[in-house]
Amino acid sequence: MEEAFKINQKSSKLRNDSAVQGTNDSSVLSKISAAQLGYCRDDFLGHFAAKKARRSPLVNRGYYIRAKLIDHVIKGFLNKVALKNQIVNLGAGFDSTFFRLKDQSLLDNTFFIEIDFPDVINRKINLIKSNDILSEMCPDLEKKIEINGNTIYQSLKSNLLILGIDLRNTELLEAILKSIPQFDENAPTFFLSEVVMTYMSVKSCNSLIKWISETFSNCFLSVYEQINPHDSFGQVMCSHFTKLGSPLKCILKYPFDQDQKNRYLQEGFSVAEVIKASHFYQFYTSAEEKKRIDDLELFDEYEPWHLKCSHYILVSATKGSICSQILTNIYPKLDLTTLKSSINFDSSYISYKSHDIKFGSRFGHSVCALGSKIFIFGGFGELATDRYCKHLRLTSVEVVDLEKNSLKILQLPADKICDRIFHSCKIIDKNTMVISFGRSNPSKMFNTITKIVYNQKDENFEINETDLELKTSEFDIPRFRHLMSPVPNNGLFIYGGKFYDQSTNNSKILNDAYIIDSFNNIKEIPVDPNILSARHSACVNQWHKYLIISGGLDAQENPLNDIILFDCESQQFKQIEISQGCVLPRYSHTSHVIDDTLILIGGANFHQNPPGLCFIDLIKMTAVEFDAPNENRLMLVCHQSHIIDRNNILLIGGGAVCFTFGTHLNKYPSILDISKCWSKLSHL
């Protein structure tokens, strides 16, 4: 029995090792896709794959920021170290870093070492030797020695050493390295772990980290891997790797950036710094570079892009005066204490409870309420009645009667409703709804506004398609992710959003405003960009004679936290200042006005803790942020919400495509109890 258990343990370990090795092949194809489209330059990756695959814009961006971060620290190290140095690529796989840096003449003083499983290394060696371009860069690459199946290859002319060895065997690794005359444990040595150590057990991983800190007198270890496993995106991410057979084994022990910093300090490093991929892109990527990336291909997956970036970090730890000084010079410093201190992390102020019936399992949709009936239009997701849970852009309309707890699916004319997402829907009188613009795919916008009149029968009768009268008009201002609100005299206010320009095949962020009257006449409203900057995915609410615009994402992909008032009488914009408290930047949120309080719900930004709820007293101009409890794996982006009463808000839908990990939908609506928040606001 004991022998059988050992065999099972061994076979399980082999399956896990094979699955981890399999992540190399998928990663290489994604890196090639990003390089081919111009996100980053790499003329050598393509030689390591027999086939090519074009990934989605979201995946291309994800691998772009990964390459950008790693390139930043490696070149920072090489540019600052004047001495003979070493680079050790841990779990190198089919990575082309050696060839790329050598081609740029950056390795003249560098002994370059690659380490991975023997099977992976043998495959890589065969690819190098069978390729004229690669083999020319290390012409004397030959097998030097083999120890118990661990193969060592070396090119003396290129200062390259390639080891086929399990990283968990640090004793053998050290013995092999010290047998190589070119190796020097006292030379400044840069270690790279690009989503590698996270697949190792905590014990094995920490042993490797400790071995590096104890063996090398001047070392610089950079590790790119995942964090934040507890929110909805993190749970989808972790579940994905578990299903692949390569679970993230360290993320629960070290879930956040501070945990990671402490880990390396505890294992013998002198200094440790962390930067999230999200912060690197937001604060240390130029506007010109962001514009270049935005122009490469059409992109409209901001929420999952920013969520992905907030779940990946680059942690760098150093030991020794030379490497520690290099870290100080190349690692960006960010002061985010103001934003962090504005959040009340006590989530006890807010609670959730599930609604009785399933509906609204989608994102990018819109919601309107007429009496007790809630109409849910468009979006991407699944119909509540679809037992196969097929994901698609939806044309069917879900109608929920909150009093009867009933659900009805309506099939309205497809040419008027369309399979649109990121549109807007508002009520303009007691029985009329208006749907405006939106898109199907990022290059197909809609230029229509559809009025839907509900000819309500007796409440005892079930709603049917014949009860709705639809009238569609076309306007020459198509857009999506825009704002729309009713204004006095049955008019409509339209502002901002995104626009796809067919002439350039690019999209742009709009900063224009219009009033459309009841006769469909359009009047453009001047917008001062110093007061209201171009944005999309913001929110708008009515408050007395004003419209209140909150948040959004600007043209440089910066989440915004400003509050703008539009005076419907003077038709002027003005920015208001919060006198006490702080409003977190956010976009793709929802908002409501209750009495004289503006409530912002959820949204996305670049931070590890996504926004919860923000209460803004519009009379005192004070604000308080509340953390939302992480229950039911709710993802509070691209959702909709409906005020039930002063203390309860119904959350409908929401979710996102979670990078390559799968799609998350908030499958069931939830009721948000905010009754405890009011006292906190009143004490400001």
Tab-separated table of N, CA and C in Angstrom, residues 219-325:
chain	number	residue	atom	x	y	z
A	219	CYS	N	23.444	39.812	-6.115
A	219	CYS	CA	22.417	39.205	-6.969
A	219	CYS	C	21.185	40.094	-7.081
A	220	PHE	N	20.488	39.931	-8.187
A	220	PHE	CA	19.305	40.724	-8.537
A	220	PHE	C	18.291	39.728	-9.099
A	221	LEU	N	17.239	39.451	-8.320
A	221	LEU	CA	16.234	38.460	-8.728
A	221	LEU	C	14.940	39.179	-9.092
A	222	SER	N	14.473	39.007	-10.339
A	222	SER	CA	13.203	39.584	-10.785
A	222	SER	C	12.228	38.461	-11.106
A	223	VAL	N	11.030	38.557	-10.509
A	223	VAL	CA	10.025	37.504	-10.632
A	223	VAL	C	8.713	38.113	-11.115
A	224	TYR	N	8.246	37.645	-12.262
A	224	TYR	CA	6.961	38.087	-12.808
A	224	TYR	C	5.953	36.974	-12.587
A	225	GLU	N	4.902	37.260	-11.789
A	225	GLU	CA	3.902	36.237	-11.538
A	225	GLU	C	2.603	36.842	-11.014
A	226	GLN	N	1.649	35.980	-10.700
A	226	GLN	CA	0.296	36.388	-10.350
A	226	GLN	C	0.155	36.711	-8.866
A	227	ILE	N	-0.804	37.604	-8.571
A	227	ILE	CA	-1.192	37.892	-7.192
A	227	ILE	C	-2.714	38.000	-7.119
A	228	ASN	N	-3.201	38.271	-5.920
A	228	ASN	CA	-4.611	38.587	-5.667
A	228	ASN	C	-5.561	37.465	-6.114
A	229	PRO	N	-5.512	36.316	-5.445
A	229	PRO	CA	-6.330	35.171	-5.850
A	229	PRO	C	-7.761	35.210	-5.339
A	230	HIS	N	-8.112	36.168	-4.510
A	230	HIS	CA	-9.364	36.076	-3.763
A	230	HIS	C	-10.568	36.742	-4.431
A	231	ASP	N	-10.342	37.744	-5.303
A	231	ASP	CA	-11.501	38.373	-5.939
A	231	ASP	C	-11.969	37.513	-7.110
A	232	SER	N	-13.017	37.956	-7.798
A	232	SER	CA	-13.623	37.116	-8.834
A	232	SER	C	-12.648	36.835	-9.973
A	233	PHE	N	-11.899	37.839	-10.426
A	233	PHE	CA	-10.922	37.608	-11.487
A	233	PHE	C	-9.849	36.631	-11.006
A	234	GLY	N	-9.350	36.842	-9.784
A	234	GLY	CA	-8.319	35.966	-9.243
A	234	GLY	C	-8.775	34.526	-9.107
A	235	GLN	N	-10.028	34.341	-8.753
A	235	GLN	CA	-10.556	32.982	-8.621
A	235	GLN	C	-10.680	32.300	-9.981
A	236	VAL	N	-11.097	33.052	-10.993
A	236	VAL	CA	-11.153	32.485	-12.350
A	236	VAL	C	-9.745	32.136	-12.819
A	237	MET	N	-8.798	33.011	-12.539
A	237	MET	CA	-7.397	32.799	-12.924
A	237	MET	C	-6.835	31.526	-12.272
A	238	CYS	N	-7.015	31.401	-10.980
A	238	CYS	CA	-6.482	30.229	-10.270
A	238	CYS	C	-7.161	28.945	-10.728
A	239	SER	N	-8.467	29.015	-10.936
A	239	SER	CA	-9.205	27.845	-11.398
A	239	SER	C	-8.705	27.379	-12.761
A	240	HIS	N	-8.377	28.322	-13.619
A	240	HIS	CA	-7.865	27.996	-14.958
A	240	HIS	C	-6.586	27.172	-14.880
A	241	PHE	N	-5.632	27.630	-14.078
A	241	PHE	CA	-4.356	26.915	-13.994
A	241	PHE	C	-4.517	25.561	-13.307
A	242	THR	N	-5.436	25.471	-12.377
A	242	THR	CA	-5.699	24.182	-11.736
A	242	THR	C	-6.261	23.189	-12.733
A	243	LYS	N	-7.177	23.645	-13.584
A	243	LYS	CA	-7.761	22.768	-14.602
A	243	LYS	C	-6.713	22.300	-15.604
A	244	LEU	N	-5.710	23.148	-15.853
A	244	LEU	CA	-4.635	22.768	-16.779
A	244	LEU	C	-3.685	21.747	-16.166
A	245	GLY	N	-3.801	21.542	-14.847
A	245	GLY	CA	-2.888	20.621	-14.166
A	245	GLY	C	-1.627	21.302	-13.687
A	246	SER	N	-1.605	22.631	-13.742
A	246	SER	CA	-0.432	23.382	-13.283
A	246	SER	C	-0.884	24.467	-12.313
A	247	PRO	N	-1.356	24.075	-11.137
A	247	PRO	CA	-1.899	25.047	-10.183
A	247	PRO	C	-0.848	26.042	-9.706
A	248	LEU	N	-1.324	27.241	-9.335
A	248	LEU	CA	-0.445	28.267	-8.770
A	248	LEU	C	-0.246	27.944	-7.296
A	249	LYS	N	0.914	27.433	-6.969
A	249	LYS	CA	1.117	26.844	-5.645
A	249	LYS	C	1.551	27.835	-4.569
A	250	CYS	N	1.985	29.022	-4.976
A	250	CYS	CA	2.481	29.978	-3.978
A	250	CYS	C	1.534	31.144	-3.744
A	251	ILE	N	0.522	31.306	-4.598
A	251	ILE	CA	-0.274	32.533	-4.578
A	251	ILE	C	-1.108	32.667	-3.307
A	252	LEU	N	-1.550	31.569	-2.727
A	252	LEU	CA	-2.355	31.664	-1.507
A	252	LEU	C	-1.496	32.013	-0.295
A	253	LYS	N	-0.250	31.592	-0.319
A	253	LYS	CA	0.676	31.903	0.774
A	253	LYS	C	1.142	33.353	0.695
A	254	TYR	N	1.292	33.849	-0.540
A	254	TYR	CA	1.762	35.218	-0.758
A	254	TYR	C	0.811	35.923	-1.725
A	255	PRO	N	-0.384	36.280	-1.248
A	255	PRO	CA	-1.430	36.754	-2.162
A	255	PRO	C	-1.280	38.188	-2.637
A	256	PHE	N	-0.568	39.035	-1.886
A	256	PHE	CA	-0.521	40.454	-2.235
A	256	PHE	C	0.917	40.953	-2.318
A	257	ASP	N	1.086	42.162	-2.833
A	257	ASP	CA	2.427	42.676	-3.101
A	257	ASP	C	3.288	42.788	-1.842
A	258	GLN	N	2.707	43.209	-0.733
A	258	GLN	CA	3.488	43.317	0.497
A	258	GLN	C	3.925	41.945	1.002
A	259	ASP	N	3.068	40.941	0.816
A	259	ASP	CA	3.443	39.566	1.179
A	259	ASP	C	4.649	39.116	0.373
A	260	GLN	N	4.652	39.479	-0.892
A	260	GLN	CA	5.761	39.097	-1.767
A	260	GLN	C	7.061	39.776	-1.329
A	261	LYS	N	6.988	41.063	-1.022
A	261	LYS	CA	8.185	41.776	-0.569
A	261	LYS	C	8.747	41.134	0.696
A	262	ASN	N	7.880	40.867	1.646
A	262	ASN	CA	8.325	40.265	2.906
A	262	ASN	C	8.952	38.893	2.683
A	263	ARG	N	8.415	38.159	1.739
A	263	ARG	CA	8.920	36.813	1.457
A	263	ARG	C	10.403	36.849	1.096
A	264	TYR	N	10.780	37.739	0.193
A	264	TYR	CA	12.170	37.774	-0.274
A	264	TYR	C	13.108	38.312	0.803
A	265	LEU	N	12.611	39.229	1.611
A	265	LEU	CA	13.421	39.727	2.720
A	265	LEU	C	13.664	38.627	3.748
A	266	GLN	N	12.631	37.813	3.983
A	266	GLN	CA	12.760	36.712	4.936
A	266	GLN	C	13.713	35.629	4.440
A	267	GLU	N	13.856	35.531	3.127
A	267	GLU	CA	14.728	34.490	2.567
A	267	GLU	C	16.140	35.001	2.280
A	268	GLY	N	16.491	36.167	2.837
A	268	GLY	CA	17.891	36.573	2.816
A	268	GLY	C	18.249	37.741	1.925
A	269	PHE	N	17.291	38.297	1.178
A	269	PHE	CA	17.601	39.454	0.350
A	269	PHE	C	17.560	40.727	1.194
A	270	SER	N	18.342	41.723	0.782
A	270	SER	CA	18.448	42.966	1.550
A	270	SER	C	17.347	43.963	1.206
A	271	VAL	N	16.980	44.016	-0.074
A	271	VAL	CA	16.000	44.987	-0.562
A	271	VAL	C	15.015	44.254	-1.467
A	272	ALA	N	13.749	44.653	-1.389
A	272	ALA	CA	12.743	44.077	-2.282
A	272	ALA	C	11.766	45.172	-2.693
A	273	GLU	N	11.436	45.218	-3.974
A	273	GLU	CA	10.485	46.199	-4.499
A	273	GLU	C	9.486	45.480	-5.398
A	274	VAL	N	8.277	46.036	-5.459
A	274	VAL	CA	7.213	45.434	-6.269
A	274	VAL	C	6.545	46.519	-7.096
A	275	ILE	N	6.252	46.199	-8.332
A	275	ILE	CA	5.393	47.069	-9.128
A	275	ILE	C	4.385	46.200	-9.864
A	276	LYS	N	3.139	46.635	-9.846
A	276	LYS	CA	2.104	45.937	-10.596
A	276	LYS	C	2.218	46.292	-12.071
A	277	ALA	N	1.828	45.362	-12.925
A	277	ALA	CA	1.798	45.645	-14.359
A	277	ALA	C	0.884	46.830	-14.641
A	278	SER	N	-0.200	46.946	-13.868
A	278	SER	CA	-1.152	48.033	-14.073
A	278	SER	C	-0.518	49.392	-13.793
A	279	HIS	N	0.246	49.497	-12.703
A	279	HIS	CA	0.877	50.769	-12.364
A	279	HIS	C	1.990	51.118	-13.353
A	280	PHE	N	2.693	50.110	-13.820
A	280	PHE	CA	3.759	50.370	-14.799
A	280	PHE	C	3.159	50.950	-16.073
A	281	TYR	N	2.042	50.388	-16.504
A	281	TYR	CA	1.418	50.895	-17.734
A	281	TYR	C	0.815	52.274	-17.518
A	282	GLN	N	0.156	52.469	-16.378
A	282	GLN	CA	-0.524	53.739	-16.151
A	282	GLN	C	0.449	54.887	-15.918
A	283	PHE	N	1.467	54.678	-15.099
A	283	PHE	CA	2.312	55.782	-14.667
A	283	PHE	C	3.657	55.861	-15.390
A	284	TYR	N	4.127	54.774	-15.993
A	284	TYR	CA	5.462	54.786	-16.576
A	284	TYR	C	5.491	54.393	-18.048
A	285	THR	N	4.331	54.424	-18.678
A	285	THR	CA	4.262	54.253	-20.126
A	285	THR	C	3.798	55.587	-20.702
A	286	SER	N	4.557	56.109	-21.651
A	286	SER	CA	4.276	57.446	-22.164
A	286	SER	C	2.964	57.476	-22.942
A	287	ALA	N	2.404	58.673	-23.080
A	287	ALA	CA	1.185	58.845	-23.860
A	287	ALA	C	1.411	58.440	-25.309
A	288	GLU	N	2.625	58.710	-25.825
A	288	GLU	CA	2.939	58.345	-27.208
A	288	GLU	C	2.955	56.830	-27.384
A	289	GLU	N	3.523	56.136	-26.392
A	289	GLU	CA	3.565	54.677	-26.473
A	289	GLU	C	2.169	54.080	-26.350
A	290	LYS	N	1.347	54.642	-25.473
A	290	LYS	CA	-0.034	54.162	-25.356
A	290	LYS	C	-0.796	54.369	-26.660
A	291	LYS	N	-0.550	55.518	-27.296
A	291	LYS	CA	-1.213	55.792	-28.584
A	291	LYS	C	-0.748	54.798	-29.639
A	292	ARG	N	0.545	54.473	-29.633
A	292	ARG	CA	1.068	53.493	-30.587
A	292	ARG	C	0.413	52.134	-30.389
A	293	ILE	N	0.293	51.711	-29.157
A	293	ILE	CA	-0.338	50.427	-28.862
A	293	ILE	C	-1.805	50.440	-29.265
A	294	ASP	N	-2.479	51.540	-28.978
A	294	ASP	CA	-3.907	51.645	-29.287
A	294	ASP	C	-4.165	51.591	-30.782
A	295	ASP	N	-3.202	52.054	-31.588
A	295	ASP	CA	-3.384	52.097	-33.042
A	295	ASP	C	-3.052	50.776	-33.730
A	296	LEU	N	-2.469	49.811	-33.000
A	296	LEU	CA	-2.059	48.556	-33.638
A	296	LEU	C	-3.248	47.717	-34.092
A	297	GLU	N	-4.300	47.655	-33.284
A	297	GLU	CA	-5.511	46.925	-33.645
A	297	GLU	C	-6.658	47.432	-32.785
A	298	LEU	N	-7.865	47.247	-33.286
A	298	LEU	CA	-9.031	47.728	-32.557
A	298	LEU	C	-9.120	47.031	-31.207
A	299	PHE	N	-9.413	47.831	-30.206
A	299	PHE	CA	-9.412	47.300	-28.840
A	299	PHE	C	-10.553	47.917	-28.053
A	300	ASP	N	-11.308	47.081	-27.345
A	300	ASP	CA	-12.385	47.594	-26.499
A	300	ASP	C	-12.623	46.658	-25.309
A	301	GLU	N	-11.530	46.147	-24.759
A	301	GLU	CA	-11.626	45.228	-23.629
A	301	GLU	C	-10.863	45.805	-22.429
A	302	TYR	N	-11.190	47.042	-22.121
A	302	TYR	CA	-10.443	47.765	-21.086
A	302	TYR	C	-10.570	47.111	-19.718
A	303	GLU	N	-11.770	46.708	-19.353
A	303	GLU	CA	-11.982	46.160	-18.009
A	303	GLU	C	-11.140	44.909	-17.761
A	304	PRO	N	-11.215	43.894	-18.636
A	304	PRO	CA	-10.360	42.719	-18.389
A	304	PRO	C	-8.873	43.018	-18.535
A	305	TRP	N	-8.524	43.965	-19.371
A	305	TRP	CA	-7.121	44.361	-19.535
A	305	TRP	C	-6.584	44.941	-18.220
A	306	HIS	N	-7.344	45.840	-17.631
A	306	HIS	CA	-6.893	46.444	-16.380
A	306	HIS	C	-6.985	45.461	-15.216
A	307	LEU	N	-7.981	44.596	-15.231
A	307	LEU	CA	-8.062	43.570	-14.197
A	307	LEU	C	-6.877	42.616	-14.285
A	308	LYS	N	-6.540	42.223	-15.503
A	308	LYS	CA	-5.397	41.331	-15.692
A	308	LYS	C	-4.119	41.976	-15.164
A	309	CYS	N	-3.915	43.238	-15.526
A	309	CYS	CA	-2.692	43.925	-15.111
A	309	CYS	C	-2.617	44.118	-13.597
A	310	SER	N	-3.754	44.241	-12.936
A	310	SER	CA	-3.724	44.409	-11.481
A	310	SER	C	-3.523	43.082	-10.759
A	311	HIS	N	-3.481	41.974	-11.509
A	311	HIS	CA	-3.252	40.659	-10.904
A	311	HIS	C	-1.868	40.095	-11.245
A	312	TYR	N	-1.003	40.914	-11.841
A	312	TYR	CA	0.363	40.482	-12.148
A	312	TYR	C	1.343	41.531	-11.634
A	313	ILE	N	2.433	41.063	-11.068
A	313	ILE	CA	3.452	41.958	-10.534
A	313	ILE	C	4.827	41.549	-11.038
A	314	LEU	N	5.744	42.498	-10.943
A	314	LEU	CA	7.163	42.192	-11.069
A	314	LEU	C	7.792	42.552	-9.736
A	315	VAL	N	8.253	41.536	-9.016
A	315	VAL	CA	8.936	41.772	-7.743
A	315	VAL	C	10.430	41.574	-7.976
A	316	SER	N	11.225	42.531	-7.518
A	316	SER	CA	12.677	42.447	-7.671
A	316	SER	C	13.321	42.541	-6.299
A	317	ALA	N	14.219	41.616	-6.033
A	317	ALA	CA	14.923	41.570	-4.748
A	317	ALA	C	16.419	41.538	-5.014
A	318	THR	N	17.170	42.241	-4.185
A	318	THR	CA	18.610	42.316	-4.405
A	318	THR	C	19.380	42.063	-3.112
A	319	LYS	N	20.629	41.684	-3.315
A	319	LYS	CA	21.578	41.525	-2.204
A	319	LYS	C	22.945	41.971	-2.713
A	320	GLY	N	23.663	42.701	-1.887
A	320	GLY	CA	24.955	43.230	-2.303
A	320	GLY	C	24.824	44.669	-2.770
A	321	SER	N	25.849	45.467	-2.530
A	321	SER	CA	25.775	46.908	-2.780
A	321	SER	C	25.600	47.243	-4.259
A	322	ILE	N	26.234	46.483	-5.147
A	322	ILE	CA	26.165	46.797	-6.581
A	322	ILE	C	24.743	46.635	-7.091
A	323	CYS	N	24.147	45.475	-6.833
A	323	CYS	CA	22.809	45.205	-7.355
A	323	CYS	C	21.742	46.037	-6.653
A	324	SER	N	21.927	46.302	-5.371
A	324	SER	CA	20.947	47.106	-4.643
A	324	SER	C	20.918	48.533	-5.166
A	325	GLN	N	22.082	49.072	-5.539
A	325	GLN	CA	22.136	50.413	-6.112
A	325	GLN	C	21.475	50.440	-7.487
